[in-house]
Coordinates of C-alpha atoms and ligand atoms in Angstrom, one line a residue:
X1314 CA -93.6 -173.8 126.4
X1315 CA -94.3 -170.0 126.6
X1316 CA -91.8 -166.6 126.9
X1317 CA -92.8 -163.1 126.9
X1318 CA -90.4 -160.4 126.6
X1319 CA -91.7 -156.7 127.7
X1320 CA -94.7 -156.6 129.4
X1321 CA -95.5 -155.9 133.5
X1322 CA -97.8 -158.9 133.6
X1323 CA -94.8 -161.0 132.2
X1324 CA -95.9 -164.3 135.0
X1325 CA -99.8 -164.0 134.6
X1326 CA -99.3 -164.1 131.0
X1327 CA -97.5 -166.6 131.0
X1328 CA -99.9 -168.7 133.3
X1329 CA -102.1 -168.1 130.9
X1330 CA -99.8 -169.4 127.8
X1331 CA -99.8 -172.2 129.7
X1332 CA -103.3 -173.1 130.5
X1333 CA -103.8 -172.6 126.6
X1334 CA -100.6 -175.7 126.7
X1335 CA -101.7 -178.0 129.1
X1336 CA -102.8 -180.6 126.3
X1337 CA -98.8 -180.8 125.8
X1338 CA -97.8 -182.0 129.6
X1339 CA -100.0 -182.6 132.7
X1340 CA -97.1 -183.8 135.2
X1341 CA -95.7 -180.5 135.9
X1342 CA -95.5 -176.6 135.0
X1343 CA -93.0 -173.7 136.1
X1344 CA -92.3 -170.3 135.5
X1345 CA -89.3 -168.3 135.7
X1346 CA -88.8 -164.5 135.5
X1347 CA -86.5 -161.4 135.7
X1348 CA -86.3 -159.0 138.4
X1349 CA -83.6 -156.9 140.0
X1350 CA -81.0 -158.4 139.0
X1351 CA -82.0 -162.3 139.8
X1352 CA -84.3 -165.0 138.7
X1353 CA -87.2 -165.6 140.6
X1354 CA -88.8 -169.0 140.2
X1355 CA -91.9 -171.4 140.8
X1356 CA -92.4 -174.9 139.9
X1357 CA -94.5 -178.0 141.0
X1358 CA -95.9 -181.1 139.9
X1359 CA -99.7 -180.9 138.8
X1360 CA -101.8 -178.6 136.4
X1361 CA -100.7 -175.3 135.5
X1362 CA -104.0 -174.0 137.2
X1363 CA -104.1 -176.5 140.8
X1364 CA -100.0 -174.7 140.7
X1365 CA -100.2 -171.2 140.3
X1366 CA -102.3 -169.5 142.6
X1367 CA -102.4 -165.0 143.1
X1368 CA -100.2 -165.8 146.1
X1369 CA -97.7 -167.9 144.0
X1370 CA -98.0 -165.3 140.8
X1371 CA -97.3 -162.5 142.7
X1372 CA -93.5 -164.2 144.1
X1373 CA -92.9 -163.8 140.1
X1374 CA -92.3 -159.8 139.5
X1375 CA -90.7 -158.9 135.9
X1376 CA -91.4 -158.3 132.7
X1377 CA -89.8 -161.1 131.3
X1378 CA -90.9 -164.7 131.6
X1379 CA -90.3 -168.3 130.6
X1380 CA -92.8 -171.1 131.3
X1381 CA -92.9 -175.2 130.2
X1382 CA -95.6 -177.9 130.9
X1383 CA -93.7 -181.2 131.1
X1384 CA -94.7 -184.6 130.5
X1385 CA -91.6 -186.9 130.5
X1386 CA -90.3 -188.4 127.5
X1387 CA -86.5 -188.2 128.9
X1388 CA -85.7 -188.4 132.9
X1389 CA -88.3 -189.2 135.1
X1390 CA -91.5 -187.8 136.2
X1391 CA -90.2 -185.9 139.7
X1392 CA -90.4 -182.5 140.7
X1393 CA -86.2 -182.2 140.1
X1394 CA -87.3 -182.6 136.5
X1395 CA -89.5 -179.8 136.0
X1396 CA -88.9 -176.9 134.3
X1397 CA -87.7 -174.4 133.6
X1398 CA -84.2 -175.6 134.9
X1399 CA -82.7 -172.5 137.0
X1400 CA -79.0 -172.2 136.8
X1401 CA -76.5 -169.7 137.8
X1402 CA -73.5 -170.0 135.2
X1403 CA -70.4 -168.0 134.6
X1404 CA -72.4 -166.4 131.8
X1405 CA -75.2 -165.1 134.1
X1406 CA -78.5 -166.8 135.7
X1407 CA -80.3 -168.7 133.5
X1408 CA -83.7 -170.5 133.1
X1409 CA -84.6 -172.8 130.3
X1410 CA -87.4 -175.1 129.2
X1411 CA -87.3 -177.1 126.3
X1412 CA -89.9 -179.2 124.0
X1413 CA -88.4 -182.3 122.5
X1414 CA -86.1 -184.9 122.8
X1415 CA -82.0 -184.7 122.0
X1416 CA -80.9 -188.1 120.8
X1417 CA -77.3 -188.0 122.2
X1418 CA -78.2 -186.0 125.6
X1419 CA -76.7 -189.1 127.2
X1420 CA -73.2 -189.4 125.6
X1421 CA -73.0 -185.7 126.0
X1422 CA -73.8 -185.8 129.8
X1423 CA -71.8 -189.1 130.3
X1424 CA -68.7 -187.0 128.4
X1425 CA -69.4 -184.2 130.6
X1426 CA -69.5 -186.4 134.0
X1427 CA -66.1 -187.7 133.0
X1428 CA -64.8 -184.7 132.9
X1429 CA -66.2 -183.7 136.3
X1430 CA -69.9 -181.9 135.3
X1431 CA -72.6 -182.3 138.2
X1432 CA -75.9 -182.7 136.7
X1433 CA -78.4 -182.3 139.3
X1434 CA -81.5 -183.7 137.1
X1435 CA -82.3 -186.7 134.6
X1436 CA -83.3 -184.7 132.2
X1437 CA -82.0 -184.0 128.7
X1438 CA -82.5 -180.2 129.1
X1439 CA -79.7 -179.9 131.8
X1440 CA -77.5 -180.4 129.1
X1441 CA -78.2 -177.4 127.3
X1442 CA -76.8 -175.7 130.4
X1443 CA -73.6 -177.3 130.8
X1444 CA -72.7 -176.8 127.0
X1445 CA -73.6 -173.5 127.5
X1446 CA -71.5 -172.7 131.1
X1447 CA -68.9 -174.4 129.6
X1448 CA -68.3 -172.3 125.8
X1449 CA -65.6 -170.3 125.9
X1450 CA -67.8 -167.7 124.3
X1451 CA -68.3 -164.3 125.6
X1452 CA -72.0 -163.7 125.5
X1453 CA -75.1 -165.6 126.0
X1454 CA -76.3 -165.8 122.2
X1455 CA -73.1 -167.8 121.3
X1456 CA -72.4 -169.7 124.2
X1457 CA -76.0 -170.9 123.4
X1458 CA -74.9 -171.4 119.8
X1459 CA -71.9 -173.5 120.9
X1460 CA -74.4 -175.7 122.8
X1461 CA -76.3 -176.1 119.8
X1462 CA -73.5 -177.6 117.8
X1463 CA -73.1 -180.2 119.9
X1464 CA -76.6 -181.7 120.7
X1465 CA -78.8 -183.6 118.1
X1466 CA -82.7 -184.5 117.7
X1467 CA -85.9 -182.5 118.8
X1468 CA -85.6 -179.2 120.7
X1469 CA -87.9 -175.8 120.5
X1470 CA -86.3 -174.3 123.7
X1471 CA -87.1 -170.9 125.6
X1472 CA -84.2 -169.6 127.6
X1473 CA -84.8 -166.5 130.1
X1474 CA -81.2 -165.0 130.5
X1475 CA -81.1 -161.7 131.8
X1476 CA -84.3 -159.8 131.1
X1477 CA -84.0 -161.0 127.7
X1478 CA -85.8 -164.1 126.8
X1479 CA -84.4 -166.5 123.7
X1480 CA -85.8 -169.3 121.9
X1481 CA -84.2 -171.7 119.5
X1482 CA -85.9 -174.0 117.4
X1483 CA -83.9 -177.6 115.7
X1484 CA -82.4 -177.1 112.4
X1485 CA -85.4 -180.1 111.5
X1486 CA -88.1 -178.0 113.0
X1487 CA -89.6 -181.0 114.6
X1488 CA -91.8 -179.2 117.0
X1489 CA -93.4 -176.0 116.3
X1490 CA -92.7 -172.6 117.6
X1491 CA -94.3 -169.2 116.8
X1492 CA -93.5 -165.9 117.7
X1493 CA -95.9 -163.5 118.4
X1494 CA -96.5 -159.8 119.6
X1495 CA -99.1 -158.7 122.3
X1496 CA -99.1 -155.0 122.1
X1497 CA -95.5 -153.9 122.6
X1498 CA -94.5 -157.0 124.3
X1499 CA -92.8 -159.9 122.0
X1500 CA -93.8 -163.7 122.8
X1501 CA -93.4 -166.9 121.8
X1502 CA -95.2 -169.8 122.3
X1503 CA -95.4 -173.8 121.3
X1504 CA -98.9 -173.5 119.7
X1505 CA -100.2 -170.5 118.4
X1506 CA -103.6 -171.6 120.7
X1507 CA -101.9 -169.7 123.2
X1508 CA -101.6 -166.2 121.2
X1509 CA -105.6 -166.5 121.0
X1510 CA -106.0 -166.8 124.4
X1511 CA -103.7 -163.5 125.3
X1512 CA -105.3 -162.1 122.4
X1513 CA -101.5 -161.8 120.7
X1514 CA -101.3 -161.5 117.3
X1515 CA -99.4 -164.8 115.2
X1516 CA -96.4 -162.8 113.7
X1517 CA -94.7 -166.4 112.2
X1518 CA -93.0 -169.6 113.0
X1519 CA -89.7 -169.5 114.5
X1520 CA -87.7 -171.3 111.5
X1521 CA -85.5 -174.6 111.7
X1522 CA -82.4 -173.7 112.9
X1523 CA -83.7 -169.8 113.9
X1524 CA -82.9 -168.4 117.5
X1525 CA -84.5 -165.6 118.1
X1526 CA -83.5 -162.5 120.7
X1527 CA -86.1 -160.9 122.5
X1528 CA -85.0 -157.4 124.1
X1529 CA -85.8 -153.8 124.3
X1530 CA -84.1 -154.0 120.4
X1531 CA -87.0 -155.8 119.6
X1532 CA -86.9 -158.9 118.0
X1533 CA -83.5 -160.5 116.3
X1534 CA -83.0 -163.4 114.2
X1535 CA -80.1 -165.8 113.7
X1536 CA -79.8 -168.5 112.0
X1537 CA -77.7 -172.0 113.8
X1538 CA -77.9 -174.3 111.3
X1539 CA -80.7 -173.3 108.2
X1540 CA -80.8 -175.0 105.1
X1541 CA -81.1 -178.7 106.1
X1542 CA -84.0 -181.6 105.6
X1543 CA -86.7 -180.5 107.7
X1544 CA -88.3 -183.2 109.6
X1545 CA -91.8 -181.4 110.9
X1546 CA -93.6 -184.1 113.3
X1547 CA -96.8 -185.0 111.3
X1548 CA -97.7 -186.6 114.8
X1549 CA -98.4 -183.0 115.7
X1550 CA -101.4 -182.2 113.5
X1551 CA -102.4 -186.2 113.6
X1552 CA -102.7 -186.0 117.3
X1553 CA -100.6 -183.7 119.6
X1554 CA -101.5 -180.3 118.6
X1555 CA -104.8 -178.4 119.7
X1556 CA -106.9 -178.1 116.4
X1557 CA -107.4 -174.5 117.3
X1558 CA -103.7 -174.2 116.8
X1559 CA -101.7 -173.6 113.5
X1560 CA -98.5 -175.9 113.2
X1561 CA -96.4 -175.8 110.6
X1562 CA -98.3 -173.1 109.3
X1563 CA -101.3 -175.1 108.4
X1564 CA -104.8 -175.5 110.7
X1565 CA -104.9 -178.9 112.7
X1566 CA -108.3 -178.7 112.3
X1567 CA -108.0 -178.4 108.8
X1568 CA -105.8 -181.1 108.5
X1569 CA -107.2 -183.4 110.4
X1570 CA -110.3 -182.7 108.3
X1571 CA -108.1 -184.0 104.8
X1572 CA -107.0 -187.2 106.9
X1573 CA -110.7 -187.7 107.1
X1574 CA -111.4 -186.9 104.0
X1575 CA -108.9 -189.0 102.6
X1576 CA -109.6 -191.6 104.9
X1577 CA -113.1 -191.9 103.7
X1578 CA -111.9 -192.2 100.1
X1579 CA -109.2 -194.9 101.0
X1580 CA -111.6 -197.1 103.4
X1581 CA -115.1 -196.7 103.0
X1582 CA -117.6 -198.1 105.1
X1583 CA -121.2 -198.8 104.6
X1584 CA -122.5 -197.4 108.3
X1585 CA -125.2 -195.5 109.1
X1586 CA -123.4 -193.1 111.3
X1587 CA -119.4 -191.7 111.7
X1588 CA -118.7 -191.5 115.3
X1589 CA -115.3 -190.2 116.7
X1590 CA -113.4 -191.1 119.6
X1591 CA -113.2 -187.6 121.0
X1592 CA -111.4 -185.4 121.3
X1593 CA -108.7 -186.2 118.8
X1594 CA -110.9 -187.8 116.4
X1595 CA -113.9 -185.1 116.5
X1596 CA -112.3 -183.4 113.0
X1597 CA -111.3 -186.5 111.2
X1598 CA -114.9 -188.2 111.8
X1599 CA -115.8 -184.6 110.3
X1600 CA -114.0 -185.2 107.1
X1601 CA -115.2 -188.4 107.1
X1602 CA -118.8 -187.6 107.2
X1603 CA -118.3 -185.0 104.8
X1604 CA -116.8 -187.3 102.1
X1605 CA -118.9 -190.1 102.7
X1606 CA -122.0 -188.7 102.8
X1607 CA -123.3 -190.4 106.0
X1608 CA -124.3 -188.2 109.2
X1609 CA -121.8 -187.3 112.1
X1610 CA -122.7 -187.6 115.5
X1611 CA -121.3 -187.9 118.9
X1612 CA -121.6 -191.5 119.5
X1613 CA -119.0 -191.0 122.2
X1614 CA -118.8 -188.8 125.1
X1615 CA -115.4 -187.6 127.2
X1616 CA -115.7 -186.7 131.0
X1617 CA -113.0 -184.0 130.4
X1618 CA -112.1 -184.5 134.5
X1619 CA -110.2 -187.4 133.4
X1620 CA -106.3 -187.0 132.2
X1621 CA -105.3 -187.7 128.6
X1622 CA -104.6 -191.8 128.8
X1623 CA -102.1 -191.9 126.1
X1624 CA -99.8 -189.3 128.0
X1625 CA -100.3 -190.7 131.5
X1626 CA -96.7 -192.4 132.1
X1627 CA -97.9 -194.8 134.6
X1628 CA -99.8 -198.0 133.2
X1629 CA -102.1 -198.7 136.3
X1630 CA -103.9 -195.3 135.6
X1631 CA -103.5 -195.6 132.2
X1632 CA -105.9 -198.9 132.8
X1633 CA -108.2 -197.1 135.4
X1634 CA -108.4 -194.0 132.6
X1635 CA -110.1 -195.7 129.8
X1636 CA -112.8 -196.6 132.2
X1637 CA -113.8 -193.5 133.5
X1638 CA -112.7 -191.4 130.5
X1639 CA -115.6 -192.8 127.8
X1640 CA -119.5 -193.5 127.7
X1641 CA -121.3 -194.7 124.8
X1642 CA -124.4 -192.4 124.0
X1643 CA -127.0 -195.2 123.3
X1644 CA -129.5 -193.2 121.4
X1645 CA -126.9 -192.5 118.6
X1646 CA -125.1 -195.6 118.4
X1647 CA -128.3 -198.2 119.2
X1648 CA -129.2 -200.4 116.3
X1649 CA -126.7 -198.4 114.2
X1650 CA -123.8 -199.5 112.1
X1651 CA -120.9 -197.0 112.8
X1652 CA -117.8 -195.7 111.7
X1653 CA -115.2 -195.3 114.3
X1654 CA -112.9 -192.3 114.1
X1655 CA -109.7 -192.5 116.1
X1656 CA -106.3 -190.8 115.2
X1657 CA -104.1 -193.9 116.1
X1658 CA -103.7 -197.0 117.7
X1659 CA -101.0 -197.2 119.9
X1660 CA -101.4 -200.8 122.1
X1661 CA -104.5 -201.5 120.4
X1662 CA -106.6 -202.1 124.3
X1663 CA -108.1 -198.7 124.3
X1664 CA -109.6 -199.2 120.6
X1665 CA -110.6 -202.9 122.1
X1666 CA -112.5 -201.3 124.7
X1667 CA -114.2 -198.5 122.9
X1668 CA -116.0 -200.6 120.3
X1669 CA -117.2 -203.3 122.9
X1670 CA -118.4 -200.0 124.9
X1671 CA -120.6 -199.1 121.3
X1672 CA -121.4 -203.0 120.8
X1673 CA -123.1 -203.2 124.6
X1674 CA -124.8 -199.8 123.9
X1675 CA -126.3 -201.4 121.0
X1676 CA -124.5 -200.8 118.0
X1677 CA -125.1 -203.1 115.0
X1678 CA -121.4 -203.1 113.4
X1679 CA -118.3 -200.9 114.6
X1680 CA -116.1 -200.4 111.7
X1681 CA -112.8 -198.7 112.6
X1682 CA -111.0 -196.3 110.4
X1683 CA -107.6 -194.8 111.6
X1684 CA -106.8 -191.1 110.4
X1685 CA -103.0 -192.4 110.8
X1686 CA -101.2 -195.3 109.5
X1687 CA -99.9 -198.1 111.6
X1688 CA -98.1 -197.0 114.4
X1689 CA -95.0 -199.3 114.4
X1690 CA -92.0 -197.6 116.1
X1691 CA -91.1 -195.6 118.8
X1692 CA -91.0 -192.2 119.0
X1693 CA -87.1 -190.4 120.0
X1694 CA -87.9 -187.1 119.6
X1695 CA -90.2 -185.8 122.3
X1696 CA -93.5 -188.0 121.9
X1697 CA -94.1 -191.0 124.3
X1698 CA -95.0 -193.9 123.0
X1699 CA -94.2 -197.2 124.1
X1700 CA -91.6 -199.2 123.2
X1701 CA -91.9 -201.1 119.6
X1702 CA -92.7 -204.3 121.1
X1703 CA -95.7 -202.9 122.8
X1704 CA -97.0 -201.1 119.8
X1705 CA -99.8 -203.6 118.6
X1706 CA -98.9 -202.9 114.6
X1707 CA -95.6 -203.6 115.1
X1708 CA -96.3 -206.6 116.3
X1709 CA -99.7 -208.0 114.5
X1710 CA -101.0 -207.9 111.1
X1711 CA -103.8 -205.8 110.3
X1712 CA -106.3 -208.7 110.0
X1713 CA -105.2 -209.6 113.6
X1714 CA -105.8 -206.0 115.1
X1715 CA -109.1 -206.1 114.0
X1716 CA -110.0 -209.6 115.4
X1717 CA -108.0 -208.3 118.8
X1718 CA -109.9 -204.9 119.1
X1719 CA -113.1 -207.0 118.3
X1720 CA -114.2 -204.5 115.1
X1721 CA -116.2 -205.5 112.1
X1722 CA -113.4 -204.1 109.8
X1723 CA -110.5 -201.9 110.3
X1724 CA -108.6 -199.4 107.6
X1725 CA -105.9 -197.0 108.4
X1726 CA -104.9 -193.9 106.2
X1727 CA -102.3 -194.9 103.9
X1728 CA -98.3 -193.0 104.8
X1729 CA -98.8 -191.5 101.2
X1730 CA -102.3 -190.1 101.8
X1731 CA -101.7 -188.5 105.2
X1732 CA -98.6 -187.2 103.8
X1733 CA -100.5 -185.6 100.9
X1734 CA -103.8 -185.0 102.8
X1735 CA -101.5 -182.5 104.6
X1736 CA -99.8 -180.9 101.5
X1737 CA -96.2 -181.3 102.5
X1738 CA -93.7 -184.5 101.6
X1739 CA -91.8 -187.3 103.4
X1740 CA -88.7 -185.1 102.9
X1741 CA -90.3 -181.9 104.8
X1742 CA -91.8 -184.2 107.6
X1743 CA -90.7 -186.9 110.2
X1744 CA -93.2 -189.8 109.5
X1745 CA -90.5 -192.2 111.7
X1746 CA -93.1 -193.7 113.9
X1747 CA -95.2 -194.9 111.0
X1748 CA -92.4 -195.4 108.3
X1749 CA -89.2 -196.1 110.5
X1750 CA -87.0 -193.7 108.9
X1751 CA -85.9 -192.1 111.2
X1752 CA -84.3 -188.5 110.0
X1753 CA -81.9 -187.7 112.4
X1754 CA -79.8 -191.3 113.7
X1755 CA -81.0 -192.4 116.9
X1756 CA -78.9 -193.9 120.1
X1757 CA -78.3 -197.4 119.3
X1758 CA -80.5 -199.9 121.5
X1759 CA -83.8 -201.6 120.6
X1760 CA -84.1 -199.4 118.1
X1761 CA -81.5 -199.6 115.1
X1762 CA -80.0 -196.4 114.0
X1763 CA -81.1 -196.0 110.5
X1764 CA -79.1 -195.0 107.6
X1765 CA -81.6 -193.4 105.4
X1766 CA -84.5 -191.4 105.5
X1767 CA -87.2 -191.8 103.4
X1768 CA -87.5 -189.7 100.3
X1769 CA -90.2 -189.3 97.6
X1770 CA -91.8 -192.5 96.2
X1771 CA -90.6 -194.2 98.6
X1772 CA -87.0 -194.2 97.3
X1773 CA -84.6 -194.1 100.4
X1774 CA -82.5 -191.1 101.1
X1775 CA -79.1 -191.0 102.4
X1776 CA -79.5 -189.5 106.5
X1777 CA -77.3 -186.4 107.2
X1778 CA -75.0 -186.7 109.1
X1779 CA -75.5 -184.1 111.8
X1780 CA -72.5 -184.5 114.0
X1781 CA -70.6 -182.5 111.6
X1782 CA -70.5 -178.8 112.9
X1783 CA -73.2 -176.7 112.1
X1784 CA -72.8 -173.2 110.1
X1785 CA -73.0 -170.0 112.1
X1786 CA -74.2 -166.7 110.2
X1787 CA -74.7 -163.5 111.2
X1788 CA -77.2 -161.9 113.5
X1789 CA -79.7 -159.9 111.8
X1790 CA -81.6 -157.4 113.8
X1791 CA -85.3 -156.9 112.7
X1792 CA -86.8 -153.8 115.0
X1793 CA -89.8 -154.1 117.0
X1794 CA -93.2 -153.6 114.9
Ligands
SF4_451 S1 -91.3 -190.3 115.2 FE1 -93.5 -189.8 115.0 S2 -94.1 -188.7 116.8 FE2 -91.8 -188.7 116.7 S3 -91.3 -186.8 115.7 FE3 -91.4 -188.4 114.1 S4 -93.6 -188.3 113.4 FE4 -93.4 -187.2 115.3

């Protein structure tokens, strides 16, 4: 997700944002932006770079801007589902794209259908639109403010209304969002990988509960609901994020580099080599080596051609990936006992694969180390993983993972140590997939809507309850640097 405010290149910056975002959603990319009074528009399914061609760019004038990569985690994967979602509303044309999931998107849309609201997508973002058209507020800022009272869960959103461009982060932060200045131009972005690309300069994070309005006034800040348990994804430097990038104002690569660490000093292993399953496990295998003492090596090689298994949403190429996607360099690994680096294991049958693909290249042991605990639940705010009764560790105990994926041993970082490894607590951070406490309540279904979230030493904490309206404070202008 990517918005620049201010600059005559506003589209092919933003393309470029984009490229820098791919890692966060392959199925489809759009960009909106201002001009002469309308919204002009592009979107397709596919790559940011197979979509937007000169010809395509250049049917995007403005100097404003709003761009998403999708991959679905609510609505389907169909081009009526991409974003950004173009709207014209009693409070002007509007384009928004949005990063997260909203845990009660469908009561809100099924109250909203009773009362005669048309949604014309699947997707939870549509409902930011319809809180907003309907507010009784007089301007954008607090319509959009009205909306975000009512909805609940993960959202960093970019909203392109008028030539001004907003974005809004979740009063738990789950997923990151930075602001940034290029020159005189103001953008935000996902992941700060993107500011390095445009050569933009990281100004800060967008806070919980912050919206920020970028216009010819420069940069303003309000706040929609400050103060509360922030519930940062730790999923994000664990796996999502680029390490390049800085979330939560810390380097994944750094932090993936303490999981290792750590790792290494909660499971040791006596190998001759540490070997990560790239590219997600290239700086935990680093910390690994480092604290173990043994030699690092690329055991494993990615054809980078191939798309990221774990996000593809359809399980026949999620099969055919693995294949294709991994070789086992036989020089490192022959007659070698090895370390295996991954980040997680999610069904456990890509893990399975990997170490019979360094046993048949002639590896002596494969000893599996996780810089992640056990993934046993679902995911509701904006991360797809399977359902719980697909996720091998919430099913089998840790002896039978290892006998499943065929290993020679298997250790995964302890909740505590990641936790620490990355400086922050369980009451700053959403740990739900590992630990089940879930911070903000989830939909009833398979998954139970729990009553507390986990707090220090593992003593339980009583969840908020965030249906209760959310304060409003003033806006506070800040002028352009
Ligand atoms: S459940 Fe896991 S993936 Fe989802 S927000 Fe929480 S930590 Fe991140």
């Amino acid at each position: 997700m990517f918005g620049i405010y201010g600059h005559p290149d506003a589209a092919n910056l933003t393309y470029l944002g984009l490229y820098a975002l791919q890692h966060r959603g392959q199925e489809s990319a759009g960009i909106a932006t201002w001009q002469g009074g309308r919204i002009h528009f592009e979107r397709a399914m596919g790559y940011v770079a197979d979509i937007f061609d000169e010809a395509r760019l250049s049917r995007l004038p403005g100097d404003s801007a709003v761009g998403h990569v999708r991959y679905s985690t609510a609505g389907d994967s169909h081009l009526s589902n991409a974003q950004p979602i173009v709207y014209k509303t009693n409070k002007g044309p509007l384009a928004i794209a949005h990063n997260g999931n909203l845990v009660n998107a469908d009561e809100i849309r099924r109250e909203l259908e009773d009362e005669g609201s048309i949604f014309t997508t699947t997707s939870d973002t549509e409902v930011f639109l319809h809180l907003m058209a309907r507010s009784r507020a007089e301007n954008v800022v607090a319509a959009l403010k009205d909306a975000l009272s009512r909805v609940r869960g993960a959202y960093s959103l970019v909203l392109l209304a008028g030539e001004r461009v907003i974005a809004a982060r979740d009063p738990q932060g789950f997923r990151p969002l930075t602001l940034g200045r290029l020159g005189e131009a103001q953008v935000v972005a996902s992941e700060t990988c993107a500011f390095d690309l445009l050569d933009a300069e990281l100004v800060r994070d967008v806070e919980p509960g912050e919206m920020v309005i970028l216009d010819a006034g420069g940069v303003a800040s309000t706040s929609f609901g400050m103060g509360r348990r922030t519930a940062f994804c730790i999923f994000e430097p664990v796996y999502f994020a680029r390490p390049d990038s800085t979330v939560f104002g810390k380097s994944v690569a750094e932090a993936r580099r303490g999981f290792g660490r750590r790792l290494a000093r909660e499971h040791p292993a006596m190998v001759d080599v540490v070997v990560p399953v790239p590219d997600s496990g290239v700086f935990a295998a680093l910390g690994f080596a480092e604290e173990s003492g043994v030699p690092y090596a690329m055991g494993l090689v990615r054809n980078h051609y191939v798309g990221r298994t774990f996000i593809e949403p359809r399980q026949a190429i999620r099969n055919f990936g693995v294949k294709v996607k991994l070789n086992a360099v036989r020089s490192v690994v022959g007659g070698k006992r090895v370390a295996l680096i991954d980040d997680s294991i999610v069904r456990g049958t890509t893990s399975k694969k990997i170490v019979r693909l360094l046993k048949l290249a002639g590896a002596l042991e494969v000893h599996m180390r996780i810089s992640s605990p056990p993934t046993r639940n679902p995911c509701h705010y904006g991360i797809d993983t399977p359902r719980r009764r697909e996720l091998i560790a919430s099913t089998h105990e840790l002896e039978e993972i290892r006998e499943f994926i065929d290993a020679d041993s298997l250790g995964y970082l302890s909740i505590e140590g990641m936790l620490q490894a990355f400086g922050r607590s369980e009451n700053e951070m959403c740990a739900a997939c590992f630990t089940g406490h879930y911070p903000v309540p989830i939909a009833t279904g398979e998954e139970q809507v729990p009553l507390f979230v986990g707090g220090p030493n593992g003593v339980l904490l009583p969840a908020l309850d965030l249906r209760e309206p959310v304060a409003v404070s003033d806006t506070a202008a800040t002028p352009a640097a």
